Short mmCIF file of C-alpha atoms in Angstrom, two decimals:
data_model
loop_
_atom_site.label_atom_id
_atom_site.label_comp_id
_atom_site.label_asym_id
_atom_site.label_seq_id
_atom_site.Cartn_x
_atom_site.Cartn_y
_atom_site.Cartn_z
CA MET J 843 116.39 -15.50 224.57
CA ARG J 844 116.94 -12.64 222.17
CA LEU J 845 120.21 -11.31 220.88
CA ASP J 846 120.47 -7.73 222.10
CA GLY J 847 123.08 -5.01 222.03
CA LYS J 848 124.22 -5.60 225.60
CA LEU J 849 124.96 -9.26 224.89
CA LEU J 850 126.91 -8.34 221.76
CA VAL J 851 129.04 -5.89 223.74
CA THR J 852 129.71 -8.59 226.34
CA PHE J 853 130.79 -11.03 223.63
CA CYS J 854 133.08 -8.45 221.99
CA VAL J 855 134.82 -7.62 225.27
CA VAL J 856 135.54 -11.30 225.94
CA ALA J 857 136.73 -11.74 222.34
CA GLN J 858 139.06 -8.76 222.72
CA GLU J 859 140.51 -9.81 226.07
CA LEU J 860 140.47 -13.58 225.51
CA HIS J 861 140.41 -13.74 229.30
CA PHE J 862 137.20 -14.01 231.31
CA GLY J 863 138.70 -12.37 234.40
CA ARG J 864 139.88 -9.24 232.59
CA ALA J 865 136.66 -9.09 230.57
CA ALA J 866 134.61 -9.25 233.78
CA GLN J 867 136.62 -6.36 235.21
CA ARG J 868 136.01 -4.24 232.12
CA LEU J 869 132.30 -5.01 232.25
CA CYS J 870 132.14 -4.38 236.02
CA ILE J 871 130.57 -7.77 236.74
CA SER J 872 131.80 -10.94 238.42
CA GLN J 873 133.15 -13.80 236.34
CA PRO J 874 130.38 -16.40 236.91
CA PRO J 875 127.55 -14.24 235.46
CA LEU J 876 129.82 -13.40 232.53
CA SER J 877 130.44 -17.08 231.82
CA GLN J 878 126.70 -17.72 232.01
CA GLN J 879 125.98 -14.95 229.49
CA ILE J 880 128.49 -16.36 227.02
CA LYS J 881 127.04 -19.85 227.50
CA ARG J 882 123.53 -18.53 226.77
CA LEU J 883 124.84 -16.76 223.68
CA GLU J 884 126.42 -19.98 222.43
CA GLN J 885 123.13 -21.77 223.01
CA LEU J 886 121.35 -19.05 221.05
CA VAL J 887 123.64 -19.29 218.01
CA GLY J 888 123.87 -23.08 218.29
CA THR J 889 127.64 -23.45 218.29
CA PRO J 890 130.63 -22.82 220.58
CA LEU J 891 132.20 -19.38 220.16
CA PHE J 892 135.25 -19.89 222.40
CA GLU J 893 137.73 -22.69 222.96
CA ARG J 894 138.43 -22.81 226.71
CA THR J 895 141.30 -24.57 228.45
CA THR J 896 142.66 -24.12 231.94
CA ARG J 897 145.33 -21.83 230.53
CA SER J 898 143.83 -20.02 227.58
CA VAL J 899 140.73 -18.79 225.79
CA SER J 900 140.54 -18.51 222.00
CA LEU J 901 137.87 -17.90 219.40
CA THR J 902 136.48 -20.80 217.41
CA PRO J 903 136.17 -20.26 213.64
CA ALA J 904 132.47 -19.48 214.18
CA GLY J 905 133.40 -17.13 217.02
CA ALA J 906 135.88 -15.31 214.79
CA VAL J 907 133.18 -14.76 212.16
CA MET J 908 130.77 -13.50 214.79
CA PHE J 909 133.41 -11.23 216.34
CA HIS J 910 134.14 -9.61 212.99
CA ARG J 911 130.49 -8.75 212.43
CA ALA J 912 129.69 -7.99 216.07
CA SER J 913 132.58 -5.52 216.30
CA GLN J 914 131.13 -3.54 213.42
CA LEU J 915 127.64 -3.68 214.93
CA CYS J 916 128.93 -2.42 218.29
CA ALA J 917 130.84 0.38 216.57
CA ASP J 918 127.71 1.29 214.63
CA MET J 919 125.68 1.37 217.84
CA GLN J 920 128.19 3.67 219.50
CA GLU J 921 128.20 5.94 216.47
CA MET J 922 124.39 5.93 216.47
CA LEU J 923 124.30 6.99 220.11
CA GLN J 924 126.88 9.71 219.53
CA LEU J 925 125.09 11.10 216.48
CA THR J 926 121.77 11.01 218.32
CA ARG J 927 123.21 13.02 221.20
CA GLN J 928 124.87 15.47 218.81
CA SER J 929 121.63 15.88 216.91
CA ALA J 930 119.76 16.70 220.11
CA GLN J 931 122.41 19.34 220.86
CA GLY J 932 122.16 20.86 217.39
CA LEU J 933 125.66 19.64 216.47
CA HIS J 934 124.63 17.12 213.83
CA GLY J 935 121.81 17.08 211.32
CA SER J 936 120.58 19.34 208.55
CA LEU J 937 119.38 22.90 208.14
CA ARG J 938 117.56 24.46 205.18
CA VAL J 939 117.91 28.21 204.79
CA GLY J 940 116.19 30.43 202.26
CA LEU J 941 118.24 33.29 200.87
CA ALA J 942 116.87 36.34 199.08
CA PRO J 943 118.94 36.96 195.92
CA SER J 944 120.16 40.36 197.11
CA ALA J 945 121.20 38.88 200.48
CA GLY J 946 124.02 37.07 198.72
CA TYR J 947 125.98 40.32 198.49
CA SER J 948 125.71 41.24 202.19
CA PRO J 949 127.86 40.38 205.25
CA VAL J 950 125.32 37.66 205.99
CA VAL J 951 127.29 35.50 203.55
CA GLN J 952 130.35 35.68 205.82
CA ALA J 953 128.14 34.73 208.78
CA LEU J 954 126.93 31.67 206.87
CA GLN J 955 130.53 30.71 206.12
CA ALA J 956 131.37 31.05 209.82
CA TYR J 957 128.48 28.76 210.71
CA ARG J 958 129.73 26.11 208.26
CA ARG J 959 133.20 26.24 209.83
CA GLN J 960 131.86 26.04 213.38
CA HIS J 961 129.34 23.29 212.66
CA PRO J 962 130.85 20.98 210.01
CA GLN J 963 128.49 18.13 210.94
CA ILE J 964 125.42 20.16 209.95
CA ALA J 965 124.38 19.77 206.31
CA LEU J 966 123.53 23.40 205.56
CA SER J 967 121.60 23.82 202.32
CA LEU J 968 120.91 27.29 200.91
CA HIS J 969 117.92 27.91 198.68
CA GLU J 970 117.67 31.12 196.67
CA MET J 971 114.09 32.31 196.87
CA ASN J 972 112.06 35.46 196.47
CA SER J 973 111.21 36.97 199.85
CA VAL J 974 107.53 36.93 198.87
CA HIS J 975 107.48 33.13 198.98
CA MET J 976 109.54 32.50 202.10
CA PRO J 977 106.83 32.79 204.80
CA ALA J 978 104.85 30.03 203.08
CA ALA J 979 108.00 27.90 202.76
CA LEU J 980 108.66 28.30 206.49
CA ARG J 981 105.13 27.21 207.33
CA ALA J 982 105.38 24.23 205.00
CA ARG J 983 108.61 23.21 206.79
CA GLU J 984 110.48 23.50 203.51
CA LEU J 985 112.80 26.00 205.21
CA ASP J 986 114.10 26.22 208.76
CA ALA J 987 115.14 29.85 208.43
CA ALA J 988 114.95 32.60 205.83
CA ILE J 989 117.25 35.55 205.16
CA MET J 990 114.91 37.94 203.46
CA ARG J 991 113.56 41.45 203.11
CA PRO J 992 111.11 42.59 205.83
CA PHE J 993 107.46 41.72 205.35
CA ALA J 994 104.12 42.27 207.06
CA ALA J 995 103.99 40.82 210.56
CA HIS J 996 102.84 37.21 210.97
CA ALA J 997 101.86 35.91 214.41
CA ASP J 998 103.59 32.57 213.84
CA ILE J 999 106.86 33.88 212.38
CA ASP J 1000 109.64 35.58 214.35
CA THR J 1001 112.02 38.02 212.65
CA GLN J 1002 115.29 39.61 213.71
CA CYS J 1003 117.23 42.20 211.75
CA VAL J 1004 120.60 40.88 210.60
CA HIS J 1005 121.81 43.68 208.31
CA ARG J 1006 121.14 47.28 207.35
CA GLU J 1007 122.78 49.17 204.52
CA ALA J 1008 122.50 52.48 202.73
CA LEU J 1009 120.29 53.07 199.73
CA GLY J 1010 121.40 55.42 197.00
CA LEU J 1011 120.94 56.42 193.38
CA VAL J 1012 122.79 54.49 190.69
CA ALA J 1013 123.46 55.92 187.26
CA CYS J 1014 125.88 55.30 184.41
CA HIS J 1015 129.32 56.84 184.82
CA ASP J 1016 128.70 59.12 181.83
CA ASP J 1017 125.34 60.27 183.25
CA LEU J 1018 125.56 63.98 184.05
CA VAL J 1019 123.49 63.62 187.19
CA GLY J 1020 125.28 64.32 190.18
CA GLY J 1021 127.82 65.57 192.54
CA ALA J 1022 128.89 63.91 195.72
CA ARG J 1023 125.30 63.82 196.97
CA ILE J 1024 121.82 64.43 195.61
CA SER J 1025 118.43 65.32 197.06
CA LEU J 1026 115.28 63.24 196.81
CA ALA J 1027 113.64 66.09 194.85
CA GLN J 1028 116.38 65.81 192.22
CA VAL J 1029 115.91 62.05 192.15
CA ALA J 1030 112.17 62.47 191.57
CA GLN J 1031 112.88 64.53 188.45
CA SER J 1032 115.06 61.75 187.03
CA PRO J 1033 113.80 58.95 184.79
CA LEU J 1034 113.58 56.14 187.34
CA ILE J 1035 113.36 52.38 187.09
CA GLY J 1036 110.98 51.26 189.82
CA TYR J 1037 110.30 47.97 191.56
CA GLU J 1038 107.56 45.52 190.59
CA ALA J 1039 105.03 45.38 193.42
CA ASP J 1040 104.42 41.63 193.17
CA HIS J 1041 108.10 40.68 193.09
CA SER J 1042 109.73 43.35 195.27
CA PRO J 1043 107.02 44.62 197.64
CA TYR J 1044 109.54 45.70 200.29
CA PHE J 1045 111.50 48.07 198.03
CA ARG J 1046 108.36 49.20 196.25
CA GLN J 1047 106.65 50.18 199.50
CA LEU J 1048 109.78 51.75 200.97
CA LEU J 1049 110.27 54.07 197.99
CA ASP J 1050 106.56 54.82 197.61
CA ASP J 1051 106.48 55.92 201.25
CA LEU J 1052 109.59 58.08 200.88
CA PHE J 1053 108.30 59.97 197.88
CA GLN J 1054 104.80 60.30 199.30
CA GLN J 1055 106.05 61.67 202.63
CA ALA J 1056 108.18 64.19 200.74
CA GLY J 1057 105.22 65.19 198.56
CA LEU J 1058 107.03 64.11 195.41
CA ALA J 1059 105.85 62.19 192.35
CA PRO J 1060 108.74 60.20 190.81
CA ARG J 1061 109.11 59.73 187.05
CA ILE J 1062 108.90 55.95 186.76
CA VAL J 1063 109.78 54.96 183.19
CA GLN J 1064 109.84 51.19 183.77
CA GLU J 1065 109.42 48.66 186.55
CA SER J 1066 111.57 45.57 187.05
CA ARG J 1067 113.37 43.57 189.71
CA LEU J 1068 116.91 43.14 190.99
CA PRO J 1069 119.39 42.47 189.49
CA THR J 1070 117.69 43.27 186.14
CA ILE J 1071 117.20 46.85 187.31
CA LEU J 1072 120.98 47.35 187.28
CA THR J 1073 121.18 46.01 183.73
CA LEU J 1074 118.52 48.51 182.65
CA VAL J 1075 120.49 51.33 184.26
CA GLU J 1076 123.63 50.21 182.41
CA ALA J 1077 121.61 50.25 179.19
CA GLY J 1078 120.67 53.88 179.79
CA VAL J 1079 116.96 53.26 180.35
CA GLY J 1080 117.01 55.31 183.54
CA ARG J 1081 118.38 55.57 187.06
CA ALA J 1082 117.42 53.56 190.13
CA ILE J 1083 117.54 53.49 193.90
CA VAL J 1084 119.29 50.33 195.11
CA PRO J 1085 121.27 49.04 198.12
CA TRP J 1086 124.94 49.93 198.15
CA SER J 1087 126.07 46.27 198.21
CA LEU J 1088 124.47 45.68 194.82
CA ALA J 1089 125.73 48.91 193.31
CA ARG J 1090 129.35 48.14 194.20
CA LEU J 1091 129.22 44.97 192.09
CA HIS J 1092 128.75 47.21 189.06
CA ALA J 1093 131.31 49.83 190.07
CA ASP J 1094 133.01 49.58 186.66
CA THR J 1095 129.89 50.76 184.85
CA LEU J 1096 127.72 52.49 187.45
CA LYS J 1097 128.22 55.20 190.05
CA PHE J 1098 126.50 55.24 193.44
CA ILE J 1099 125.30 58.62 194.66
CA PRO J 1100 124.09 59.02 198.27
CA VAL J 1101 120.67 60.62 198.62
CA ASP J 1102 120.25 62.97 201.61
CA GLU J 1103 116.75 61.83 202.57
CA LEU J 1104 117.64 58.13 202.33
CA ALA J 1105 120.28 58.22 205.08
CA PRO J 1106 117.77 57.50 207.90
CA ARG J 1107 115.99 54.84 205.82
CA PRO J 1108 118.47 52.01 205.16
CA ALA J 1109 117.50 48.77 203.45
CA SER J 1110 117.11 45.89 205.90
CA LEU J 1111 117.55 42.14 205.86
CA VAL J 1112 115.84 40.01 208.47
CA MET J 1113 116.16 36.42 209.59
CA ALA J 1114 112.75 34.77 209.82
CA THR J 1115 111.95 31.53 211.66
CA LEU J 1116 108.71 29.70 212.31
CA ARG J 1117 107.67 29.54 215.95
CA GLY J 1118 107.66 25.97 217.16
CA ASN J 1119 110.32 24.76 214.71
CA ALA J 1120 111.88 21.90 216.68
CA ASN J 1121 115.07 21.53 214.61
CA PRO J 1122 117.82 21.47 217.30
CA ALA J 1123 120.32 23.01 214.86
CA LEU J 1124 118.26 26.17 214.49
CA ALA J 1125 119.22 27.76 217.83
CA ASN J 1126 122.96 27.55 217.09
CA PHE J 1127 122.37 28.93 213.60
CA VAL J 1128 120.44 31.93 214.92
CA ALA J 1129 123.08 32.60 217.59
CA THR J 1130 125.93 32.45 215.06
CA LEU J 1131 124.30 34.88 212.65
CA LEU J 1132 123.36 37.38 215.34
CA ALA J 1133 126.84 37.27 216.88
CA HIS J 1134 128.77 37.68 213.64
CA PRO J 1135 130.47 41.04 212.92
CA GLY J 1136 128.53 42.90 210.25
CA THR J 1137 125.12 41.67 211.28
CA GLN J 1138 122.72 44.09 212.86
CA ALA J 1139 123.23 42.58 216.31
CA GLN J 1140 126.82 43.82 216.21
CA GLU J 1141 126.21 47.25 214.67
#
C-alpha cells in the first residue's frame, strides 16, 4: 500500500473531527470503509495514530506529529491545484515583454500598469530592447510579446497597432526656424540629424519615403539614434524629426513644430507575438492592451 494524497486527506479530516461519524459525513463515505482506511494507514506507518474508546477519539503522539505535517501537505496540494488552474486560465504565471526604448513614453505604459493591477499573480517582466532584435527574441521564446516599431512582415509573427502619434520637427528654443507650423520643403533645407539605418530602420525608412515622395533631398548633417538625437539637437548640431511624446520630455530646451506633410504619417507602435505561443497569460495581456484608452484599438 502506498501513501497517497487521498489517504492523507482522509487522515486529516478524522484528525480534525476526532469523530469517525462526522468525518465519514464530510468525506461522503460510510463509517466502516473510513475505519478500514485509517487502519491500513496505521499499518503502513507502523504505529497507532488514534486512541479510540467507546466515547472519544484522540490523536496519539505519533498521530499528532503526522497531523502537523499532513495538514501542511494537504494545504500545499490544494494550493498546487489552485495555482495550476489559475495558470491554465492565464491568471497565474509569468510574462516577458520586450519594450522599445521610445515606447516607454507612450500611453502603452499606462496599459502595462493596468495589466499589473488586474493580474497581480502574473510576474510581468519588461525588457528594454531595440526593435531590430525583438523578432528573433520572440522566436527564441525569450519574449512572449514585444512593444516595438513596425517591421517587415513575418509569416510566424502577428502584429497589432497599439499607438499612433504625431511626428514633428524639434529645434532649440532659440532656433529661428519656425512659426506655428512648417512645411516639409522648409524642413529639407534645415540641417537635420537623421536616423541610423541599422539601429532605427523604421524611422529611417519612414523619413526617406516622405522626402523621396515629395521630391526633396534633406540636408543630413549627422546620423544617430533616440534619445541621443535629442541631445544633439540641444547641442545645436541640427534639427530632427521625432515623435511628439519624446519631444515633450525636453520641452524646457526644445520646441516641437508640426510639419504639414507629416500629419497623415504618424509614428506607430505595434504589439508583436509569435504564433503558437502557448503561454496562457498572453491572451489576457493582449486583450488588456488593446482595450486600454490611448491604445490604437480605442482611437
